[in-house]
């Protein structure tokens, strides 16, 4: 693993009101694929949907010089980088590696706030006696994550969440940037205004129309003027431009929901066409629940129609479960509550009201008369889990998921 260049001198934690670290895995999905398949290392790689509506989830660093990146339509990315290898995402594998990353961060501090599978804040305040000054903390985290996963992570360390997150992006990949409290203006003010949280395309245009191009330009505008121009957003931009961000690192210990959804290559309509996608999504959700040791008390079905309107239905279950059959039955019952005549472009299922299995009673307690069927179902669930973990989702499909119409591909 490369040694990160020393961007800014770290002078210990004296004068730091807090020590906040932001860890951001480098091209995470692509890096996992290159780790698992050595023949992909050093090659341009795009992870995402391969259909006409697919988007790029992650581009490897070998592909990025060609102007491709996440959230870009895959059609455009392939046009810009025609030699790139395109792979569909393997979310089960990414979840597994993410858990290792988060567990590694949790060994440094109990205050870990995941933002996604590949990034998290860590509050390291008061940890100097264990890990040294802020720079030593960052180096220790980078080293520990690499040793645990053989993947690189970029780290930013500062006194606020905002500055730490911006800092983690300063020297990607495999970088470390430490920004002390008195170094914030020098670090932020030369950056473009779209590095301020909350500045999108429209707000950027409004700022540029007033001659503001950098964060330093925004910092030089009186608060009253920014509030008059932008209302509450003006106060937010003024605070960030001066490096002020009072938000605490808030651990999210319990997942609020686990979901799976598919954006379709072509619009479909009718229960027979939608059902296979619904069943596949439900199967994936059930597998993830079992992998996380969770049981769900609620199921939610989501359909996005061709006019981009979102429609949802949800229901509570009699008892919490992570078994596929009751989740499928609940999802199918909800599907019948939709008007399925309108063309659909996205089908999704989510499990909510989640509990650790030990907190919900024995989720394997079967009804006396249903016990043989339930026991068989559980054995089937576990067998499919093993197959999916080894060969990927879609490697083996339940017979009842084969419906009239085309079966979803892997």
Coordinates of C-alpha atoms in Angstrom, one line a residue:
X1 CA 0.0 0.0 0.0
X2 CA 1.4 3.4 -1.0
X3 CA 2.4 5.8 1.7
X4 CA 0.1 8.9 1.6
X5 CA 1.9 12.2 0.9
X6 CA 1.8 14.6 3.8
X7 CA -0.5 17.4 2.6
X8 CA -0.6 19.4 5.7
X9 CA 1.5 19.2 8.8
X10 CA -0.2 17.6 11.7
X11 CA 0.7 19.2 15.0
X12 CA -1.1 16.9 17.4
X13 CA -4.6 17.4 18.5
X14 CA -4.1 20.5 20.6
X15 CA -6.7 23.1 19.7
X16 CA -9.0 20.5 18.1
X17 CA -12.5 20.7 19.5
X18 CA -13.3 17.3 17.9
X19 CA -11.4 14.9 15.7
X20 CA -13.7 13.6 12.9
X21 CA -12.4 11.1 10.4
X22 CA -14.1 10.3 7.0
X23 CA -13.1 7.1 5.4
X24 CA -14.0 6.6 1.7
X25 CA -13.2 3.3 -0.1
X26 CA -11.5 3.9 -3.5
X27 CA -13.8 2.9 -6.5
X28 CA -15.3 0.3 -4.1
X29 CA -17.4 -1.9 -6.4
X30 CA -14.7 -2.0 -9.1
X31 CA -12.0 -2.6 -6.6
X32 CA -13.8 -5.6 -5.1
X33 CA -14.2 -7.0 -8.6
X34 CA -10.5 -6.5 -9.3
X35 CA -9.6 -8.1 -6.0
X36 CA -11.7 -11.2 -6.7
X37 CA -10.6 -11.5 -10.3
X38 CA -6.9 -10.6 -10.7
X39 CA -7.2 -10.6 -14.5
X40 CA -9.2 -7.4 -14.2
X41 CA -6.5 -5.5 -12.4
X42 CA -5.2 -2.6 -14.3
X43 CA -8.1 -2.6 -16.8
X44 CA -10.9 -0.1 -17.4
X45 CA -13.9 -1.5 -15.6
X46 CA -17.5 -0.2 -15.4
X47 CA -19.9 -1.6 -12.8
X48 CA -23.6 -1.0 -13.4
X49 CA -26.7 -1.8 -15.4
X50 CA -25.9 -3.1 -18.9
X51 CA -29.3 -2.4 -20.5
X52 CA -30.3 0.8 -22.4
X53 CA -31.3 2.5 -19.2
X54 CA -28.4 1.3 -17.2
X55 CA -26.2 3.7 -15.2
X56 CA -22.7 3.5 -14.0
X57 CA -22.5 2.6 -10.3
X58 CA -18.6 2.7 -10.1
X59 CA -15.9 3.3 -12.7
X60 CA -12.4 2.0 -12.0
X61 CA -9.6 4.5 -11.9
X62 CA -8.3 3.1 -15.2
X63 CA -11.6 4.2 -16.8
X64 CA -11.9 7.6 -15.3
X65 CA -9.4 9.4 -17.5
X66 CA -11.9 8.8 -20.3
X67 CA -14.4 11.1 -18.6
X68 CA -16.7 8.4 -17.1
X69 CA -18.0 8.3 -13.6
X70 CA -20.8 7.2 -11.3
X71 CA -24.4 8.1 -12.2
X72 CA -23.5 8.5 -15.9
X73 CA -25.7 6.6 -18.4
X74 CA -23.9 3.4 -19.3
X75 CA -24.5 4.0 -23.0
X76 CA -22.5 7.3 -22.8
X77 CA -19.8 5.7 -20.6
X78 CA -19.3 2.9 -23.1
X79 CA -19.1 5.4 -25.9
X80 CA -16.4 7.4 -24.1
X81 CA -14.5 4.3 -23.0
X82 CA -15.3 1.6 -25.6
X83 CA -12.6 -0.8 -24.4
X84 CA -14.0 -0.9 -20.8
X85 CA -15.2 -4.2 -19.3
X86 CA -18.8 -3.9 -18.1
X87 CA -20.0 -6.0 -15.2
X88 CA -23.3 -6.1 -13.3
X89 CA -23.0 -5.3 -9.6
X90 CA -22.8 -8.1 -7.0
X91 CA -24.3 -6.4 -4.0
X92 CA -24.2 -9.4 -1.8
X93 CA -20.4 -9.4 -2.1
X94 CA -20.2 -5.7 -1.6
X95 CA -22.3 -5.9 1.5
X96 CA -20.0 -8.6 2.9
X97 CA -16.9 -6.5 2.3
X98 CA -18.6 -3.4 3.6
X99 CA -19.3 -5.2 6.9
X100 CA -15.6 -6.0 7.3
X101 CA -14.8 -2.3 6.6
X102 CA -17.3 -1.0 9.2
X103 CA -16.2 -3.6 11.8
X104 CA -12.7 -2.4 11.3
X105 CA -13.6 1.2 11.8
X106 CA -15.6 0.2 14.9
X107 CA -12.4 -1.1 16.4
X108 CA -11.1 2.5 16.5
X109 CA -14.2 4.1 18.0
X110 CA -17.8 3.2 18.9
X111 CA -19.0 6.3 17.1
X112 CA -19.1 5.2 13.5
X113 CA -21.7 6.7 11.1
X114 CA -22.0 4.8 7.8
X115 CA -23.1 6.9 4.9
X116 CA -23.2 4.1 2.4
X117 CA -21.5 0.7 1.8
X118 CA -18.2 2.4 1.1
X119 CA -17.9 5.4 3.4
X120 CA -18.4 6.4 7.0
X121 CA -17.6 9.1 9.5
X122 CA -15.7 8.1 12.7
X123 CA -15.5 10.4 15.8
X124 CA -12.0 9.9 17.1
X125 CA -12.2 12.6 19.8
X126 CA -10.3 11.5 22.9
X127 CA -8.5 8.7 21.2
X128 CA -5.1 10.3 21.2
X129 CA -3.7 8.2 23.9
X130 CA -4.6 5.0 21.9
X131 CA -3.7 6.1 18.4
X132 CA -1.6 9.2 18.5
X133 CA -2.3 12.6 16.8
X134 CA -4.8 13.0 14.0
X135 CA -2.4 12.1 11.3
X136 CA -1.4 8.9 13.1
X137 CA -5.0 8.1 13.5
X138 CA -5.6 8.4 9.8
X139 CA -2.6 6.3 8.9
X140 CA -3.7 3.6 11.4
X141 CA -7.2 3.5 9.9
X142 CA -5.9 3.2 6.3
X143 CA -3.5 0.5 7.3
X144 CA -6.1 -1.5 9.2
X145 CA -8.7 -1.4 6.4
X146 CA -6.1 -2.5 3.9
X147 CA -5.0 -5.4 6.1
X148 CA -8.6 -6.5 6.6
X149 CA -9.7 -6.2 3.0
X150 CA -6.7 -5.8 0.7
X151 CA -8.5 -2.7 -0.6
X152 CA -7.4 0.9 -0.3
X153 CA -9.3 3.7 1.5
X154 CA -8.8 7.4 1.3
X155 CA -9.1 9.3 4.6
X156 CA -9.8 12.9 5.6
X157 CA -9.4 14.1 9.2
X158 CA -10.6 17.5 10.5
X159 CA -12.6 19.0 13.3
X160 CA -16.0 18.8 11.4
X161 CA -17.8 16.3 9.3
X162 CA -18.0 18.6 6.3
X163 CA -14.3 19.4 6.1
X164 CA -13.3 15.8 6.8
X165 CA -15.4 14.6 3.9
X166 CA -14.0 17.1 1.5
X167 CA -10.5 16.3 2.7
X168 CA -11.0 12.5 2.0
X169 CA -11.5 13.3 -1.6
X170 CA -8.4 15.5 -1.9
X171 CA -5.8 12.8 -2.6
X172 CA -7.7 9.9 -4.0
X173 CA -6.9 7.1 -4.3
X174 CA -5.2 5.8 -1.2
X175 CA -4.7 9.2 0.3
X176 CA -4.7 10.9 3.7
X177 CA -5.4 14.6 4.2
X178 CA -5.4 16.2 7.6
X179 CA -6.9 19.7 8.0
X180 CA -6.3 21.3 11.4
X181 CA -8.8 23.9 12.7
X182 CA -6.5 26.8 11.8
X183 CA -5.9 25.3 8.3
X184 CA -9.5 25.2 7.2
X185 CA -9.6 28.6 5.3
X186 CA -6.5 27.8 3.3
X187 CA -7.8 24.3 2.5
X188 CA -11.4 25.3 1.5
X189 CA -11.3 28.7 0.0
X190 CA -9.6 27.8 -3.3
X191 CA -12.1 25.0 -4.0
X192 CA -15.0 25.5 -6.5
X193 CA -18.4 26.4 -5.1
X194 CA -19.9 23.0 -6.0
X195 CA -17.8 21.5 -3.2
X196 CA -20.3 23.1 -0.7
X197 CA -23.0 20.7 0.4
X198 CA -26.3 21.8 -1.0
X199 CA -24.9 23.4 -4.2
X200 CA -26.3 21.7 -7.2
X201 CA -26.5 22.8 -10.8
X202 CA -29.2 25.4 -10.2
X203 CA -27.7 26.9 -7.0
X204 CA -24.3 27.0 -8.7
X205 CA -25.7 28.9 -11.6
X206 CA -27.3 31.4 -9.2
X207 CA -24.0 31.9 -7.3
X208 CA -22.0 32.2 -10.5
X209 CA -24.5 34.9 -11.7
X210 CA -23.4 36.9 -8.7
X211 CA -19.7 36.5 -9.6
X212 CA -19.0 33.8 -7.0
X213 CA -16.8 30.9 -8.3
X214 CA -15.0 29.6 -5.2
X215 CA -15.8 28.7 -1.6
X216 CA -13.5 31.7 -0.7
X217 CA -15.8 34.0 -2.7
X218 CA -18.8 32.8 -0.8
X219 CA -17.0 33.2 2.5
X220 CA -16.3 36.8 1.6
X221 CA -20.0 37.6 1.2
X222 CA -21.8 39.0 4.3
X223 CA -24.3 36.7 5.9
X224 CA -27.1 39.1 5.5
X225 CA -26.6 39.2 1.7
X226 CA -26.5 35.4 1.4
X227 CA -29.7 35.1 3.4
X228 CA -31.4 37.8 1.4
X229 CA -30.4 36.0 -1.9
X230 CA -31.0 32.4 -0.8
X231 CA -33.0 32.4 2.5
X232 CA -32.1 29.6 4.9
X233 CA -29.7 28.1 2.3
X234 CA -27.7 31.3 2.5
X235 CA -27.0 30.7 6.2
X236 CA -26.0 27.1 5.5
X237 CA -23.6 28.1 2.7
X238 CA -22.1 30.9 4.9
X239 CA -21.4 28.4 7.7
X240 CA -19.8 25.8 5.5
X241 CA -17.7 28.3 3.6
X242 CA -16.2 29.2 7.0
X243 CA -15.8 25.5 7.9
X244 CA -18.5 25.5 10.5
X245 CA -20.5 22.3 10.9
X246 CA -21.8 21.4 14.3
X247 CA -23.4 18.0 13.4
X248 CA -22.3 15.1 15.5
X249 CA -21.2 11.7 14.3
X250 CA -24.4 9.6 14.8
X251 CA -24.0 5.8 14.8
X252 CA -26.7 4.0 12.9
X253 CA -26.8 0.7 14.6
X254 CA -30.0 -0.7 13.2
X255 CA -30.9 -0.8 9.5
X256 CA -34.2 0.9 8.9
X257 CA -35.0 -1.3 5.9
X258 CA -33.4 -3.7 3.4
X259 CA -34.5 -3.5 -0.2
X260 CA -33.9 -4.6 -3.7
X261 CA -35.1 -2.9 -6.9
X262 CA -34.7 -3.3 -10.6
X263 CA -34.9 -0.6 -13.3
X264 CA -36.2 -2.4 -16.4
X265 CA -34.7 -2.1 -19.9
X266 CA -38.2 -1.8 -21.3
X267 CA -41.5 -0.9 -19.7
X268 CA -43.8 -3.7 -18.7
X269 CA -47.5 -3.9 -17.7
X270 CA -49.8 -6.4 -16.1
X271 CA -49.3 -8.8 -13.1
X272 CA -47.9 -11.6 -15.2
X273 CA -45.1 -9.4 -16.5
X274 CA -44.3 -7.7 -13.2
X275 CA -44.5 -10.8 -10.9
X276 CA -41.1 -12.4 -11.9
X277 CA -39.3 -9.2 -11.1
X278 CA -41.2 -8.8 -7.8
X279 CA -40.3 -12.4 -6.8
X280 CA -36.7 -11.9 -7.7
X281 CA -36.4 -8.8 -5.6
X282 CA -38.2 -10.4 -2.7
X283 CA -35.8 -13.4 -2.9
X284 CA -32.9 -11.0 -2.7
X285 CA -34.3 -9.2 0.3
X286 CA -34.9 -12.4 2.2
X287 CA -31.4 -13.5 1.5
X288 CA -30.0 -10.2 2.8
X289 CA -32.1 -10.5 5.9
X290 CA -30.7 -13.9 6.7
X291 CA -27.2 -12.8 6.0
X292 CA -27.6 -9.9 8.5
X293 CA -29.3 -12.0 11.1
X294 CA -32.5 -9.9 10.9
X295 CA -36.2 -10.5 10.7
X296 CA -38.8 -8.1 9.2
X297 CA -42.2 -7.3 10.5
X298 CA -43.2 -5.3 7.4
X299 CA -43.0 -5.6 3.6
X300 CA -43.2 -2.7 1.1
X301 CA -43.6 -2.9 -2.7
X302 CA -42.6 -0.1 -4.9
X303 CA -43.5 0.5 -8.6
X304 CA -42.3 3.4 -10.7
X305 CA -44.4 4.0 -13.8
X306 CA -43.2 5.1 -17.2
X307 CA -44.2 8.7 -16.3
X308 CA -41.7 8.5 -13.3
X309 CA -44.5 8.5 -10.7
X310 CA -43.7 6.4 -7.7
X311 CA -46.4 4.1 -6.2
X312 CA -46.0 2.1 -3.0
X313 CA -48.0 -0.3 -0.8
X314 CA -47.0 -1.9 2.4
X315 CA -48.2 -4.3 5.0
X316 CA -47.3 -5.7 8.4
X317 CA -46.7 -9.4 8.9
X318 CA -48.2 -11.5 11.7
X319 CA -44.8 -12.4 13.0
X320 CA -41.3 -11.1 12.1
X321 CA -39.6 -13.4 9.6
X322 CA -36.6 -13.7 7.2
X323 CA -38.1 -16.7 5.4
X324 CA -38.6 -16.3 1.7
X325 CA -42.1 -17.8 1.4
X326 CA -44.0 -15.5 3.7
X327 CA -42.2 -12.4 2.3
X328 CA -43.1 -13.5 -1.2
X329 CA -46.7 -14.1 -0.3
X330 CA -47.0 -10.7 1.3
X331 CA -45.4 -9.0 -1.7
X332 CA -47.7 -10.8 -4.1
X333 CA -50.8 -9.7 -2.1
X334 CA -49.6 -6.1 -2.2
X335 CA -49.0 -6.3 -5.9
X336 CA -52.7 -6.9 -6.4
X337 CA -53.5 -3.6 -4.8
X338 CA -51.9 -1.6 -7.6
X339 CA -53.4 -0.6 -10.9
X340 CA -51.2 -2.7 -13.1
X341 CA -52.4 -1.4 -16.4
X342 CA -49.9 1.5 -16.5
X343 CA -46.5 0.7 -17.9
X344 CA -43.9 0.1 -15.2
X345 CA -40.1 1.0 -15.4
X346 CA -39.0 0.0 -11.9
X347 CA -40.0 -2.8 -9.5
X348 CA -38.8 -2.9 -5.9
X349 CA -39.4 -4.6 -2.6
X350 CA -38.2 -3.6 0.9
X351 CA -38.4 -5.2 4.3
X352 CA -38.9 -2.8 7.2
X353 CA -39.4 -2.8 11.0
X354 CA -36.3 -4.9 11.3
X355 CA -35.1 -6.7 14.4
X356 CA -32.3 -8.9 15.3
X357 CA -33.5 -12.5 15.3
X358 CA -32.8 -12.8 19.0
X359 CA -35.0 -9.8 19.7
X360 CA -38.1 -11.1 18.0
X361 CA -38.6 -14.4 19.7
X362 CA -37.8 -17.6 17.8
X363 CA -38.4 -16.8 14.2
X364 CA -38.1 -20.5 13.5
X365 CA -41.1 -21.4 15.7
X366 CA -43.4 -23.3 13.3
X367 CA -47.1 -23.9 13.4
X368 CA -47.8 -27.6 14.3
X369 CA -49.4 -28.4 11.0
X370 CA -47.1 -26.3 8.8
X371 CA -43.9 -27.5 10.4
X372 CA -42.9 -30.0 7.6
X373 CA -43.4 -27.4 4.9
X374 CA -41.7 -24.6 6.9
X375 CA -38.7 -26.8 7.8
X376 CA -38.4 -27.7 4.1
X377 CA -38.6 -24.0 3.1
X378 CA -35.9 -23.1 5.6
X379 CA -33.5 -25.8 4.2
X380 CA -34.2 -24.5 0.7
X381 CA -33.6 -20.9 1.8
X382 CA -30.3 -21.8 3.3
X383 CA -29.2 -23.9 0.3
X384 CA -30.0 -21.1 -2.1
X385 CA -28.1 -18.7 0.2
X386 CA -25.0 -20.8 -0.2
X387 CA -25.4 -20.9 -4.0
X388 CA -25.9 -17.2 -4.3
X389 CA -23.0 -16.3 -2.1
X390 CA -20.7 -18.5 -4.1
X391 CA -22.0 -17.9 -7.6
X392 CA -24.0 -14.7 -7.4
X393 CA -27.6 -13.8 -7.5
X394 CA -29.5 -15.4 -10.3
X395 CA -27.3 -18.5 -10.4
X396 CA -30.2 -20.6 -9.3
X397 CA -33.9 -19.7 -9.5
X398 CA -37.0 -21.1 -7.7
X399 CA -39.4 -22.9 -10.1
X400 CA -42.3 -20.8 -8.8
X401 CA -40.4 -17.7 -9.9
X402 CA -40.6 -18.8 -13.5
X403 CA -43.8 -17.2 -14.7
X404 CA -45.4 -16.4 -18.0
X405 CA -43.3 -13.9 -19.8
X406 CA -39.6 -13.6 -19.7
X407 CA -37.7 -14.5 -16.6
X408 CA -35.4 -11.8 -15.3
X409 CA -31.8 -12.4 -16.2
X410 CA -29.0 -12.7 -13.6

